[in-house]
Every structure is written in structure tokens, then in C-alpha cells.
mmCIF file of C-alpha atoms and ligand atoms in Angstrom:
data_model
loop_
_atom_site.group_PDB
_atom_site.id
_atom_site.type_symbol
_atom_site.label_atom_id
_atom_site.label_comp_id
_atom_site.label_asym_id
_atom_site.label_seq_id
_atom_site.Cartn_x
_atom_site.Cartn_y
_atom_site.Cartn_z
ATOM 1 C CA MET Q 29 48.904 75.723 214.403
ATOM 2 C CA SER Q 30 46.846 76.373 211.125
ATOM 3 C CA SER Q 31 45.816 73.383 208.963
ATOM 4 C CA LEU Q 32 47.269 72.900 205.593
ATOM 5 C CA ARG Q 33 44.076 73.962 203.958
ATOM 6 C CA GLU Q 34 44.117 77.186 206.049
ATOM 7 C CA VAL Q 35 47.856 77.812 205.063
ATOM 8 C CA LEU Q 36 46.988 77.196 201.442
ATOM 9 C CA ASN Q 37 44.087 79.365 201.392
ATOM 10 C CA GLN Q 38 45.999 82.370 202.641
ATOM 11 C CA ASN Q 39 48.630 81.877 199.746
ATOM 12 C CA VAL Q 40 46.421 82.759 196.910
ATOM 13 C CA ARG Q 41 45.915 85.400 194.313
ATOM 14 C CA GLN Q 42 43.198 85.997 191.721
ATOM 15 C CA GLY Q 43 43.755 83.709 188.805
ATOM 16 C CA GLU Q 44 43.598 84.380 184.962
ATOM 17 C CA LEU Q 45 42.451 81.189 183.406
ATOM 18 C CA TYR Q 46 38.721 81.244 183.982
ATOM 19 C CA GLU Q 47 35.432 82.902 183.024
ATOM 20 C CA PRO Q 48 32.205 83.553 184.749
ATOM 21 C CA ILE Q 49 29.243 81.284 183.814
ATOM 22 C CA GLU Q 50 25.728 81.294 185.103
ATOM 23 C CA ARG Q 51 24.459 81.472 188.776
ATOM 24 C CA ASN Q 52 27.738 82.910 190.041
ATOM 25 C CA ARG Q 53 29.688 79.976 188.942
ATOM 26 C CA ILE Q 54 33.034 80.244 187.179
ATOM 27 C CA ARG Q 55 34.654 77.799 184.640
ATOM 28 C CA CYS Q 56 38.479 77.124 185.124
ATOM 29 C CA TYR Q 57 40.554 76.432 182.169
ATOM 30 C CA ALA Q 58 43.793 75.419 183.841
ATOM 31 C CA CYS Q 59 43.375 71.863 183.111
ATOM 32 C CA GLY Q 60 41.213 69.450 181.026
ATOM 33 C CA HIS Q 61 38.577 68.996 183.778
ATOM 34 C CA CYS Q 62 37.393 72.568 182.929
ATOM 35 C CA CYS Q 63 35.536 72.540 186.275
ATOM 36 C CA PRO Q 64 32.347 74.624 186.574
ATOM 37 C CA ILE Q 65 32.967 75.864 190.154
ATOM 38 C CA PRO Q 66 30.114 77.019 192.355
ATOM 39 C CA GLU Q 67 30.510 79.910 194.700
ATOM 40 C CA GLY Q 68 32.435 79.041 197.872
ATOM 41 C CA GLN Q 69 33.709 75.633 196.309
ATOM 42 C CA ALA Q 70 36.960 74.409 195.010
ATOM 43 C CA GLY Q 71 37.623 72.589 191.708
ATOM 44 C CA VAL Q 72 38.568 68.893 191.538
ATOM 45 C CA CYS Q 73 42.297 69.877 192.150
ATOM 46 C CA LYS Q 74 41.104 71.418 195.522
ATOM 47 C CA VAL Q 75 43.788 74.188 195.198
ATOM 48 C CA ARG Q 76 41.638 76.652 192.910
ATOM 49 C CA PHE Q 77 38.406 77.990 194.323
ATOM 50 C CA ASN Q 78 35.592 80.360 193.630
ATOM 51 C CA GLN Q 79 35.263 83.152 196.117
ATOM 52 C CA ALA Q 80 32.570 85.781 195.336
ATOM 53 C CA GLY Q 81 32.627 84.787 191.681
ATOM 54 C CA LYS Q 82 36.248 85.311 191.305
ATOM 55 C CA LEU Q 83 38.908 82.308 190.875
ATOM 56 C CA TYR Q 84 41.565 82.200 193.512
ATOM 57 C CA VAL Q 85 44.686 80.194 192.742
ATOM 58 C CA PRO Q 86 48.012 79.147 194.631
ATOM 59 C CA TRP Q 87 50.477 81.726 194.954
ATOM 60 C CA GLY Q 88 53.791 82.598 196.757
ATOM 61 C CA TYR Q 89 55.025 79.337 198.041
ATOM 62 C CA VAL Q 90 56.686 76.048 196.900
ATOM 63 C CA GLY Q 91 56.366 72.529 198.116
ATOM 64 C CA GLY Q 92 60.127 72.061 197.693
ATOM 65 C CA VAL Q 93 63.051 72.781 195.388
ATOM 66 C CA GLN Q 94 65.860 70.598 193.984
ATOM 67 C CA CYS Q 95 68.639 70.848 191.420
ATOM 68 C CA ASP Q 96 69.204 67.812 189.102
ATOM 69 C CA PRO Q 97 70.654 66.874 185.783
ATOM 70 C CA ILE Q 98 68.098 67.661 183.157
ATOM 71 C CA GLU Q 99 68.245 64.036 182.105
ATOM 72 C CA LYS Q 100 66.423 63.175 185.321
ATOM 73 C CA LYS Q 101 63.279 64.971 184.333
ATOM 74 C CA PRO Q 102 63.826 63.168 181.710
ATOM 75 C CA PHE Q 103 64.678 65.477 178.883
ATOM 76 C CA PHE Q 104 67.295 63.897 176.567
ATOM 77 C CA HIS Q 105 67.054 66.424 173.658
ATOM 78 C CA ALA Q 106 67.138 69.693 175.481
ATOM 79 C CA TYR Q 107 70.571 71.178 176.529
ATOM 80 C CA PRO Q 108 72.012 67.657 177.509
ATOM 81 C CA GLY Q 109 74.026 67.912 180.721
ATOM 82 C CA ALA Q 110 72.543 71.211 181.953
ATOM 83 C CA LEU Q 111 71.338 71.499 185.506
ATOM 84 C CA ALA Q 112 67.704 71.741 185.923
ATOM 85 C CA TYR Q 113 66.247 73.661 188.891
ATOM 86 C CA SER Q 114 62.949 72.112 189.857
ATOM 87 C CA PHE Q 115 60.125 73.493 191.984
ATOM 88 C CA GLY Q 116 56.695 72.334 192.699
ATOM 89 C CA MET Q 117 53.479 73.463 194.666
ATOM 90 C CA LEU Q 118 50.898 71.155 196.141
ATOM 91 C CA GLY Q 119 48.026 69.300 194.710
ATOM 92 C CA CYS Q 120 47.112 67.454 191.435
ATOM 93 C CA ASP Q 121 44.020 66.990 189.152
ATOM 94 C CA LEU Q 122 44.526 63.247 188.865
ATOM 95 C CA HIS Q 123 44.997 60.664 191.660
ATOM 96 C CA CYS Q 124 47.252 57.885 190.339
ATOM 97 C CA SER Q 125 47.752 55.317 193.079
ATOM 98 C CA TYR Q 126 51.397 54.626 191.934
ATOM 99 C CA CYS Q 127 52.375 58.362 192.110
ATOM 100 C CA GLN Q 128 56.172 58.726 192.773
ATOM 101 C CA ASN Q 129 55.517 62.400 194.106
ATOM 102 C CA TRP Q 130 52.586 61.644 196.142
ATOM 103 C CA VAL Q 131 53.765 63.723 199.264
ATOM 104 C CA THR Q 132 53.301 66.831 197.330
ATOM 105 C CA SER Q 133 50.670 65.888 194.774
ATOM 106 C CA GLN Q 134 48.196 64.299 197.229
ATOM 107 C CA ALA Q 135 48.800 66.635 200.026
ATOM 108 C CA LEU Q 136 45.022 67.736 200.162
ATOM 109 C CA ARG Q 137 43.657 64.413 199.570
ATOM 110 C CA ASP Q 138 45.656 62.034 201.597
ATOM 111 C CA PRO Q 139 46.246 62.623 205.402
ATOM 112 C CA ASN Q 140 49.558 60.545 205.229
ATOM 113 C CA ALA Q 141 50.841 63.036 202.429
ATOM 114 C CA VAL Q 142 52.352 65.603 204.701
ATOM 115 C CA SER Q 143 54.077 68.471 202.886
ATOM 116 C CA ARG Q 144 54.139 71.906 204.168
ATOM 117 C CA PRO Q 145 54.284 74.813 201.835
ATOM 118 C CA LEU Q 146 57.356 77.116 202.036
ATOM 119 C CA GLU Q 147 57.192 80.780 201.299
ATOM 120 C CA ALA Q 148 58.786 81.858 198.020
ATOM 121 C CA SER Q 149 58.930 84.582 195.348
ATOM 122 C CA PRO Q 150 59.916 84.388 191.701
ATOM 123 C CA GLU Q 151 63.032 86.552 192.346
ATOM 124 C CA LEU Q 152 64.194 84.449 195.127
ATOM 125 C CA LEU Q 153 63.791 81.230 193.261
ATOM 126 C CA VAL Q 154 65.494 82.526 190.089
ATOM 127 C CA ARG Q 155 68.337 83.916 192.201
ATOM 128 C CA ASP Q 156 68.785 80.636 193.923
ATOM 129 C CA ALA Q 157 68.669 78.726 190.500
ATOM 130 C CA LEU Q 158 71.485 81.054 189.085
ATOM 131 C CA ARG Q 159 73.459 80.622 192.160
ATOM 132 C CA GLN Q 160 73.372 76.776 191.890
ATOM 133 C CA GLY Q 161 74.521 77.060 188.125
ATOM 134 C CA ALA Q 162 71.025 76.003 186.750
ATOM 135 C CA LYS Q 163 70.161 76.604 183.147
ATOM 136 C CA VAL Q 164 66.629 75.471 183.119
ATOM 137 C CA LEU Q 165 63.844 76.154 185.599
ATOM 138 C CA VAL Q 166 61.230 73.331 185.811
ATOM 139 C CA SER Q 167 57.749 73.301 187.299
ATOM 140 C CA THR Q 168 57.363 69.766 188.558
ATOM 141 C CA TYR Q 169 56.415 67.404 191.541
ATOM 142 C CA ASN Q 170 52.846 68.402 191.717
ATOM 143 C CA GLU Q 171 50.817 69.024 188.474
ATOM 144 C CA PRO Q 172 52.055 72.307 187.087
ATOM 145 C CA LEU Q 173 49.094 73.066 184.950
ATOM 146 C CA ILE Q 174 46.861 73.602 187.938
ATOM 147 C CA THR Q 175 49.360 76.225 189.167
ATOM 148 C CA ALA Q 176 50.030 77.870 185.702
ATOM 149 C CA GLU Q 177 49.741 81.502 186.794
ATOM 150 C CA TRP Q 178 52.461 81.040 189.487
ATOM 151 C CA ALA Q 179 54.637 79.121 187.011
ATOM 152 C CA VAL Q 180 54.304 81.966 184.466
ATOM 153 C CA ALA Q 181 55.291 84.601 187.057
ATOM 154 C CA ILE Q 182 58.447 82.569 187.819
ATOM 155 C CA PHE Q 183 59.005 81.967 184.046
ATOM 156 C CA LYS Q 184 58.921 85.554 183.238
ATOM 157 C CA GLU Q 185 61.599 86.403 185.893
ATOM 158 C CA ALA Q 186 63.558 83.399 184.694
ATOM 159 C CA LYS Q 187 63.543 84.562 181.027
ATOM 160 C CA GLN Q 188 64.770 87.815 182.032
ATOM 161 C CA ALA Q 189 67.662 86.244 183.624
ATOM 162 C CA GLY Q 190 68.384 84.123 180.533
ATOM 163 C CA LEU Q 191 67.114 80.812 181.795
ATOM 164 C CA LYS Q 192 65.130 78.172 179.841
ATOM 165 C CA THR Q 193 61.776 76.899 181.354
ATOM 166 C CA ALA Q 194 59.918 73.639 181.332
ATOM 167 C CA PHE Q 195 56.848 71.898 182.605
ATOM 168 C CA VAL Q 196 56.937 68.162 183.737
ATOM 169 C CA SER Q 197 53.119 67.412 183.477
ATOM 170 C CA ASN Q 198 50.459 64.875 182.998
ATOM 171 C CA GLY Q 199 49.400 66.695 179.879
ATOM 172 C CA ASN Q 200 45.696 67.192 180.937
ATOM 173 C CA GLY Q 201 45.791 70.677 179.352
ATOM 174 C CA THR Q 202 43.333 72.882 177.536
ATOM 175 C CA PRO Q 203 43.749 75.192 174.432
ATOM 176 C CA GLN Q 204 43.483 78.256 176.851
ATOM 177 C CA VAL Q 205 46.261 77.059 179.264
ATOM 178 C CA LEU Q 206 48.480 76.168 176.387
ATOM 179 C CA GLU Q 207 48.187 79.532 174.740
ATOM 180 C CA TYR Q 208 48.774 81.213 177.993
ATOM 181 C CA LEU Q 209 52.034 79.270 178.582
ATOM 182 C CA ARG Q 210 53.274 79.389 175.119
ATOM 183 C CA PRO Q 211 55.386 82.730 175.358
ATOM 184 C CA TRP Q 212 57.030 81.657 178.525
ATOM 185 C CA ILE Q 213 57.762 77.970 178.109
ATOM 186 C CA ASP Q 214 60.570 76.191 176.247
ATOM 187 C CA PHE Q 215 60.284 72.497 176.931
ATOM 188 C CA TYR Q 216 57.346 70.336 177.980
ATOM 189 C CA LYS Q 217 57.295 66.635 179.193
ATOM 190 C CA VAL Q 218 53.964 64.823 179.095
ATOM 191 C CA ASP Q 219 53.462 61.802 181.027
ATOM 192 C CA LEU Q 220 51.323 59.703 178.802
ATOM 193 C CA LYS Q 221 50.112 57.066 181.205
ATOM 194 C CA SER Q 222 48.033 54.729 179.029
ATOM 195 C CA PHE Q 223 46.149 54.580 175.771
ATOM 196 C CA ASP Q 224 43.135 53.282 177.312
ATOM 197 C CA GLU Q 225 40.083 55.495 178.271
ATOM 198 C CA ARG Q 226 39.137 53.112 181.155
ATOM 199 C CA HIS Q 227 42.570 53.353 182.644
ATOM 200 C CA TYR Q 228 42.536 57.197 182.595
ATOM 201 C CA ARG Q 229 39.064 57.145 184.206
ATOM 202 C CA GLN Q 230 40.671 55.076 187.136
ATOM 203 C CA LEU Q 231 43.225 57.723 187.488
ATOM 204 C CA GLY Q 232 40.658 60.499 187.536
ATOM 205 C CA GLY Q 233 41.056 61.875 183.931
ATOM 206 C CA ARG Q 234 40.108 61.443 180.278
ATOM 207 C CA ILE Q 235 42.512 60.577 177.536
ATOM 208 C CA GLY Q 236 40.967 63.169 175.083
ATOM 209 C CA PRO Q 237 42.494 66.338 176.604
ATOM 210 C CA ILE Q 238 45.834 64.593 177.010
ATOM 211 C CA LEU Q 239 46.205 63.539 173.359
ATOM 212 C CA ASP Q 240 44.897 67.073 172.285
ATOM 213 C CA THR Q 241 47.697 68.696 174.506
ATOM 214 C CA ILE Q 242 50.332 66.566 172.715
ATOM 215 C CA ARG Q 243 49.142 67.625 169.290
ATOM 216 C CA ARG Q 244 48.913 71.155 170.417
ATOM 217 C CA LEU Q 245 52.214 71.481 172.004
ATOM 218 C CA HIS Q 246 53.934 69.912 168.896
ATOM 219 C CA SER Q 247 52.159 72.400 166.549
ATOM 220 C CA LEU Q 248 52.877 75.407 168.826
ATOM 221 C CA GLY Q 249 56.657 74.441 168.427
ATOM 222 C CA VAL Q 250 57.198 73.851 172.343
ATOM 223 C CA TRP Q 251 59.987 71.091 172.531
ATOM 224 C CA LEU Q 252 58.117 67.878 173.582
ATOM 225 C CA GLU Q 253 59.186 64.715 175.079
ATOM 226 C CA ILE Q 254 56.861 61.908 176.245
ATOM 227 C CA VAL Q 255 57.395 59.482 179.064
ATOM 228 C CA THR Q 256 55.361 56.241 179.752
ATOM 229 C CA LEU Q 257 55.796 54.355 183.081
ATOM 230 C CA LEU Q 258 55.415 50.795 182.068
ATOM 231 C CA ILE Q 259 53.283 49.029 184.697
ATOM 232 C CA PRO Q 260 52.936 45.312 184.361
ATOM 233 C CA GLY Q 261 49.334 44.358 184.075
ATOM 234 C CA PHE Q 262 48.095 47.978 183.704
ATOM 235 C CA ASN Q 263 49.455 49.491 180.541
ATOM 236 C CA ASN Q 264 52.054 47.080 179.118
ATOM 237 C CA SER Q 265 50.072 44.993 176.704
ATOM 238 C CA ASP Q 266 51.485 44.860 173.172
ATOM 239 C CA GLU Q 267 48.163 46.105 171.698
ATOM 240 C CA GLU Q 268 48.083 49.246 174.129
ATOM 241 C CA LEU Q 269 51.679 50.020 173.389
ATOM 242 C CA ARG Q 270 51.195 49.722 169.652
ATOM 243 C CA GLN Q 271 48.355 52.120 169.787
ATOM 244 C CA LEU Q 272 50.209 54.609 172.093
ATOM 245 C CA THR Q 273 53.384 54.729 170.095
ATOM 246 C CA GLY Q 274 51.377 54.674 166.766
ATOM 247 C CA PHE Q 275 49.701 57.924 167.995
ATOM 248 C CA LEU Q 276 53.026 59.564 168.815
ATOM 249 C CA ALA Q 277 54.559 58.636 165.506
ATOM 250 C CA SER Q 278 51.467 60.075 163.887
ATOM 251 C CA VAL Q 279 52.106 63.523 165.512
ATOM 252 C CA SER Q 280 55.851 63.348 164.803
ATOM 253 C CA PRO Q 281 58.299 60.497 164.710
ATOM 254 C CA ASP Q 282 60.742 62.840 166.052
ATOM 255 C CA ILE Q 283 59.181 63.190 169.388
ATOM 256 C CA PRO Q 284 61.528 61.323 171.918
ATOM 257 C CA TRP Q 285 59.613 58.696 173.872
ATOM 258 C CA HIS Q 286 60.875 57.474 177.296
ATOM 259 C CA VAL Q 287 59.699 54.168 178.509
ATOM 260 C CA THR Q 288 60.427 53.855 182.040
ATOM 261 C CA ALA Q 289 60.260 51.124 184.805
ATOM 262 C CA PHE Q 290 57.581 50.935 187.481
ATOM 263 C CA HIS Q 291 58.732 50.301 190.962
ATOM 264 C CA LYS Q 292 56.150 49.608 193.804
ATOM 265 C CA ASP Q 293 55.053 52.957 195.316
ATOM 266 C CA TYR Q 294 52.246 54.730 197.249
ATOM 267 C CA LYS Q 295 49.125 52.636 197.029
ATOM 268 C CA MET Q 296 49.997 50.470 194.176
ATOM 269 C CA ASP Q 297 52.141 47.542 195.312
ATOM 270 C CA ASP Q 298 50.356 44.690 193.604
ATOM 271 C CA PRO Q 299 52.167 44.658 190.165
ATOM 272 C CA GLU Q 300 55.675 43.359 189.876
ATOM 273 C CA ASN Q 301 58.465 45.813 189.169
ATOM 274 C CA THR Q 302 58.988 46.272 185.385
ATOM 275 C CA THR Q 303 61.874 44.144 184.089
ATOM 276 C CA PRO Q 304 64.531 45.337 181.462
ATOM 277 C CA GLU Q 305 63.040 42.795 179.083
ATOM 278 C CA ASP Q 306 59.666 44.433 179.300
ATOM 279 C CA LEU Q 307 61.147 47.955 178.590
ATOM 280 C CA LEU Q 308 63.087 46.483 175.605
ATOM 281 C CA ARG Q 309 59.797 44.965 174.280
ATOM 282 C CA GLY Q 310 58.070 48.301 174.678
ATOM 283 C CA ALA Q 311 60.979 50.100 172.866
ATOM 284 C CA GLU Q 312 60.836 47.490 169.983
ATOM 285 C CA ILE Q 313 57.117 48.209 169.561
ATOM 286 C CA GLY Q 314 57.669 51.953 169.556
ATOM 287 C CA LYS Q 315 60.421 51.447 166.780
ATOM 288 C CA ASN Q 316 58.136 49.355 164.651
ATOM 289 C CA ALA Q 317 55.406 52.232 165.024
ATOM 290 C CA GLY Q 318 58.086 54.614 163.405
ATOM 291 C CA LEU Q 319 59.482 56.439 166.423
ATOM 292 C CA ARG Q 320 63.105 57.378 165.920
ATOM 293 C CA TYR Q 321 64.203 58.321 169.374
ATOM 294 C CA ILE Q 322 63.199 55.798 172.010
ATOM 295 C CA TYR Q 323 64.817 55.659 175.545
ATOM 296 C CA ALA Q 324 64.449 52.784 177.947
ATOM 297 C CA GLY Q 325 64.714 54.624 181.306
ATOM 298 C CA ASN Q 326 65.710 54.224 184.913
ATOM 299 C CA LEU Q 327 67.458 50.742 184.808
ATOM 300 C CA PRO Q 328 70.873 51.911 184.035
ATOM 301 C CA GLY Q 329 73.214 49.312 182.352
ATOM 302 C CA SER Q 330 70.353 46.944 181.716
ATOM 303 C CA VAL Q 331 68.856 48.022 178.441
ATOM 304 C CA GLY Q 332 71.910 47.995 176.159
ATOM 305 C CA GLU Q 333 71.776 50.621 173.319
ATOM 306 C CA ARG Q 334 68.452 52.126 174.480
ATOM 307 C CA GLU Q 335 70.107 54.636 176.704
ATOM 308 C CA ASN Q 336 71.911 56.382 173.694
ATOM 309 C CA THR Q 337 70.846 58.664 171.073
ATOM 310 C CA HIS Q 338 71.456 57.274 167.605
ATOM 311 C CA CYS Q 339 71.600 59.110 164.415
ATOM 312 C CA PRO Q 340 68.659 57.994 162.209
ATOM 313 C CA GLY Q 341 70.855 58.748 159.095
ATOM 314 C CA CYS Q 342 73.803 56.457 159.670
ATOM 315 C CA GLY Q 343 72.944 54.602 162.962
ATOM 316 C CA GLY Q 344 75.980 56.035 164.763
ATOM 317 C CA VAL Q 345 75.706 56.942 168.462
ATOM 318 C CA VAL Q 346 75.636 60.701 168.858
ATOM 319 C CA ILE Q 347 75.029 60.858 172.656
ATOM 320 C CA GLU Q 348 76.228 57.994 174.893
ATOM 321 C CA ARG Q 349 74.593 57.734 178.331
ATOM 322 C CA TYR Q 350 74.565 55.563 181.380
ATOM 323 C CA GLY Q 351 71.427 56.494 183.346
ATOM 324 C CA TYR Q 352 71.446 60.242 183.747
ATOM 325 C CA PHE Q 353 75.145 60.545 183.058
ATOM 326 C CA ILE Q 354 76.397 61.598 179.602
ATOM 327 C CA GLU Q 355 79.469 59.432 178.772
ATOM 328 C CA ASN Q 356 80.049 60.836 175.298
ATOM 329 C CA TYR Q 357 78.545 63.883 173.490
ATOM 330 C CA ARG Q 358 79.311 64.023 169.830
ATOM 331 C CA LEU Q 359 76.721 66.421 168.155
ATOM 332 C CA THR Q 360 78.013 69.364 166.233
ATOM 333 C CA PRO Q 361 77.132 73.000 167.418
ATOM 334 C CA GLN Q 362 74.253 72.868 164.963
ATOM 335 C CA GLY Q 363 72.802 69.667 166.621
ATOM 336 C CA ALA Q 364 73.785 67.326 163.707
ATOM 337 C CA CYS Q 365 75.557 64.042 163.491
ATOM 338 C CA PRO Q 366 79.230 64.488 163.067
ATOM 339 C CA ASP Q 367 79.505 61.526 160.658
ATOM 340 C CA CYS Q 368 76.854 62.040 158.170
ATOM 341 C CA GLY Q 369 75.420 65.488 158.945
ATOM 342 C CA THR Q 370 71.880 64.486 159.654
ATOM 343 C CA SER Q 371 70.188 67.024 161.810
ATOM 344 C CA ILE Q 372 68.936 65.656 165.230
ATOM 345 C CA PRO Q 373 65.705 67.243 166.487
ATOM 346 C CA GLY Q 374 66.051 69.075 169.776
ATOM 347 C CA ARG Q 375 67.223 72.192 171.550
ATOM 348 C CA TRP Q 376 71.119 72.032 171.760
ATOM 349 C CA ALA Q 377 73.712 74.103 173.297
ATOM 350 C CA GLU Q 378 76.307 75.339 170.762
ATOM 351 C CA LYS Q 379 78.771 73.576 172.936
ATOM 352 C CA PHE Q 380 78.439 70.727 175.355
ATOM 353 C CA GLY Q 381 79.517 72.175 178.530
ATOM 354 C CA GLY Q 382 80.033 69.022 180.578
ATOM 355 C CA GLN Q 383 77.776 67.671 183.261
ATOM 356 C CA ILE Q 384 77.729 68.594 186.959
ATOM 357 C CA ALA Q 385 76.237 65.330 188.254
ATOM 358 C CA ASP Q 386 78.548 64.100 190.927
ATOM 359 C CA ARG Q 387 77.650 66.536 193.715
ATOM 360 C CA PRO Q 388 74.441 66.075 195.724
ATOM 361 C CA PHE Q 389 71.633 68.377 195.142
ATOM 362 C CA LEU Q 390 69.499 67.687 198.022
ATOM 363 C CA PRO Q 391 65.993 69.102 198.638
ATOM 364 C CA ARG Q 392 66.393 72.409 200.396
ATOM 365 C CA ASP Q 393 63.877 74.552 202.332
ATOM 366 C CA LEU Q 394 63.271 78.057 201.369
ATOM 367 C CA VAL Q 395 64.250 79.315 204.829
ATOM 368 C CA THR Q 396 67.922 78.115 203.869
ATOM 369 C CA ILE Q 397 67.760 79.573 200.537
ATOM 370 C CA ALA Q 398 66.561 83.127 201.899
ATOM 371 C CA ARG Q 399 69.538 82.971 204.529
ATOM 372 C CA ASN Q 400 72.034 82.553 201.679
ATOM 373 C CA HIS Q 401 70.882 86.000 200.069
HETATM 374 S S1 SF4 B 522 42.819 73.248 187.530
HETATM 375 FE FE1 SF4 B 522 41.608 71.624 186.673
HETATM 376 S S2 SF4 B 522 40.748 70.515 188.446
HETATM 377 FE FE2 SF4 B 522 41.533 72.543 189.297
HETATM 378 S S3 SF4 B 522 39.811 73.816 189.164
HETATM 379 FE FE3 SF4 B 522 40.861 74.174 187.334
HETATM 380 S S4 SF4 B 522 39.750 72.699 185.831
HETATM 381 FE FE4 SF4 B 522 39.195 72.063 187.937
#
């Protein structure tokens, strides 16, 4: 049986996000590492490599697919209630010890992360998304920037079929990859993990490219939401949260910020799980920094009003939630508060179509998908 590395090396195609540099090396621009890759070597992500002076990138497979409410990504201001069809590949450019998707993200670094690739095509994935009733196609699970060419191929097909498209990403981008994605992407979630350069170094990255990605996505007009997983003792000090939320508010106070709870995972089992009180403290700091839409996530029923969207004009609740579930949707077809007419930033459907969230959307393999067509 072929090794995972051998299988992945067969599922490649020449990439687009690179240029040749001296001594037969190439520079990859898919993520903020901008690796100079020598002949015969791979970049930090281990999935993009230089062969005879050309960059080869992952193609033609997925690590898994799943359909969920879009609120689970989490996007709260992008077609609430829509079903999001998620796909991912393998590998990542960071190595966070608390990763909740480590089976796919660390497949090439960690022998315990076993995840076999499944053959796929853009047409097959889009057909399956439509069949399940999805409105949005999301590249997630591993870091989508490092497989940007494959995502764009799928997104082109998705756009033709009338679907919206999104990335759930660590935000370690470059100007080149964001320009490349811009015509094909509607929503982007950045996981802003910390506001401390030393912490980002621990995770294998730098904070600069991530902050630059946030600024650029906002100025490019891509709908942007931010999530921060609050980890006790790692990134939850008042000072760090003040700086982080102050930065977001300086880009735009209208960017939704999701502050979510850590639970012990992967190699990080030292810190205690995040408490609702900690989430609410973070939310209060964000509010004082000027952010208008702050959501305390993944502890349904424990964070009071912080699951709901409030109108910044009159303070009324315009979308009421319990966890991922929308309990009441009151926005007008133009996305405004029905009481005072204040416009709420986001991408809204003309009509809220209800939410399909009570049937299980389990991860499925592509063999099953192919059999259904
Ligand atoms: S995607 Fe990032 S880590 Fe991978 S080769 Fe390109 S620059 Fe390096």
C-alpha cells in the first residue's frame, strides 16, 4: 500500500502562486511564509513542492466533506440559516498544539493523524453540495490558503451553479493569494489566535501577515468575520484582548468578532477549559474597544445576550440564537433593523428561508457521493 506521502505526490498539478528565483529555487506566495523552495524540496506546509523548477500543488482530492449550518463555521452575518458544504484537503502551514482539526491539518507531520485522501472533482463536489441543499461552499478543516488553486477551481464551478463561497482560515495570507482569490470568494473567516508575536512564533507563524490579511480582506470588500479561541493562560489576558479587539475596531467596528471556548484537545491538555465568565469578560473588552457585533460562542445558553445580534441603533434583538440555531430572525429584506431602520452590515438573503439543522449531516466519503450520481 502506498504511503500517504506517495498518494499525495500523485495528486498534484502545477500551481500558479509562485515565481522562479535564483539557483533553480522558487518562491511560493500561497501563504505568509513565502517559502523559497529549493529543487526537489517541499515548503513548510509539506504539500507544495519544487520539481524541476516548477511548483506542484495539491489537486483532485479532499480529506472529507460535511454539510452544516453556516453558523457553525462560524459566520453569523452571511446568509443566516444557510447550509454550508465544507470540504478540506490535508496539511497546514502552522502547527497549533490545540488544533481541533488535527487529523487533517497535521496528517503529514504527526504519525497519529491518519486521514486518507479521497478522490474528487469540482463538478462532483458542487453537484453533491446542490443535492444536499447547500447555499455556500466552504474550504476548511486544513488551511485553505495552502491549497488555494484547488479551492479556486471548485469555487469557479460553484459560482456557475449560483453558490456562495468561503474560506475558514488562519489568515496567514499574502497580497498575491488574496488578489488571486478575490474574484471567486464571498466570505472569509480569519482565526486570529493571539495578539502576541511570541505566541504566533510558538504556533509556527508571524502575526504581521495575519494582521495584513485582515486589513486587505476588509479593503477588498470580502465579507469578513473573526474568531478567537480563548485559551486560559495563553491568550486571555485583559491586555492582550484589549490590543486584539482594538486592532479589529481600528479596521472596522462592524467586523463581527466571535470569542469562543477552548476545550482540551490534541497536544494541549494543560489549560483548563474556558468558562462562560471568561468569554463574557472577553466580550466586554471587545465592546469597550468599540466593536459592535460580538458573539460568545460554543457554550449555548451560558452567555446570555451574547449569542444574539443586536441593532446598534436601538439595541433591539434582530437575530436571536441558541448555539447554531436561529430562534428568531427579524431583519428586513434589505438587512435592516425592523424597529429603527438601522442597516446591519453583512450579506443577507432577501428572505430568511428557515434553517435545516435537525437532520444529521455526517462526514461522508467520496465513494458514497460518487455512487449517488
Ligand atoms: S503554502 Fe506557505 S508553507 Fe506552503 S510552500 Fe507555500 S509559502 Fe511555504
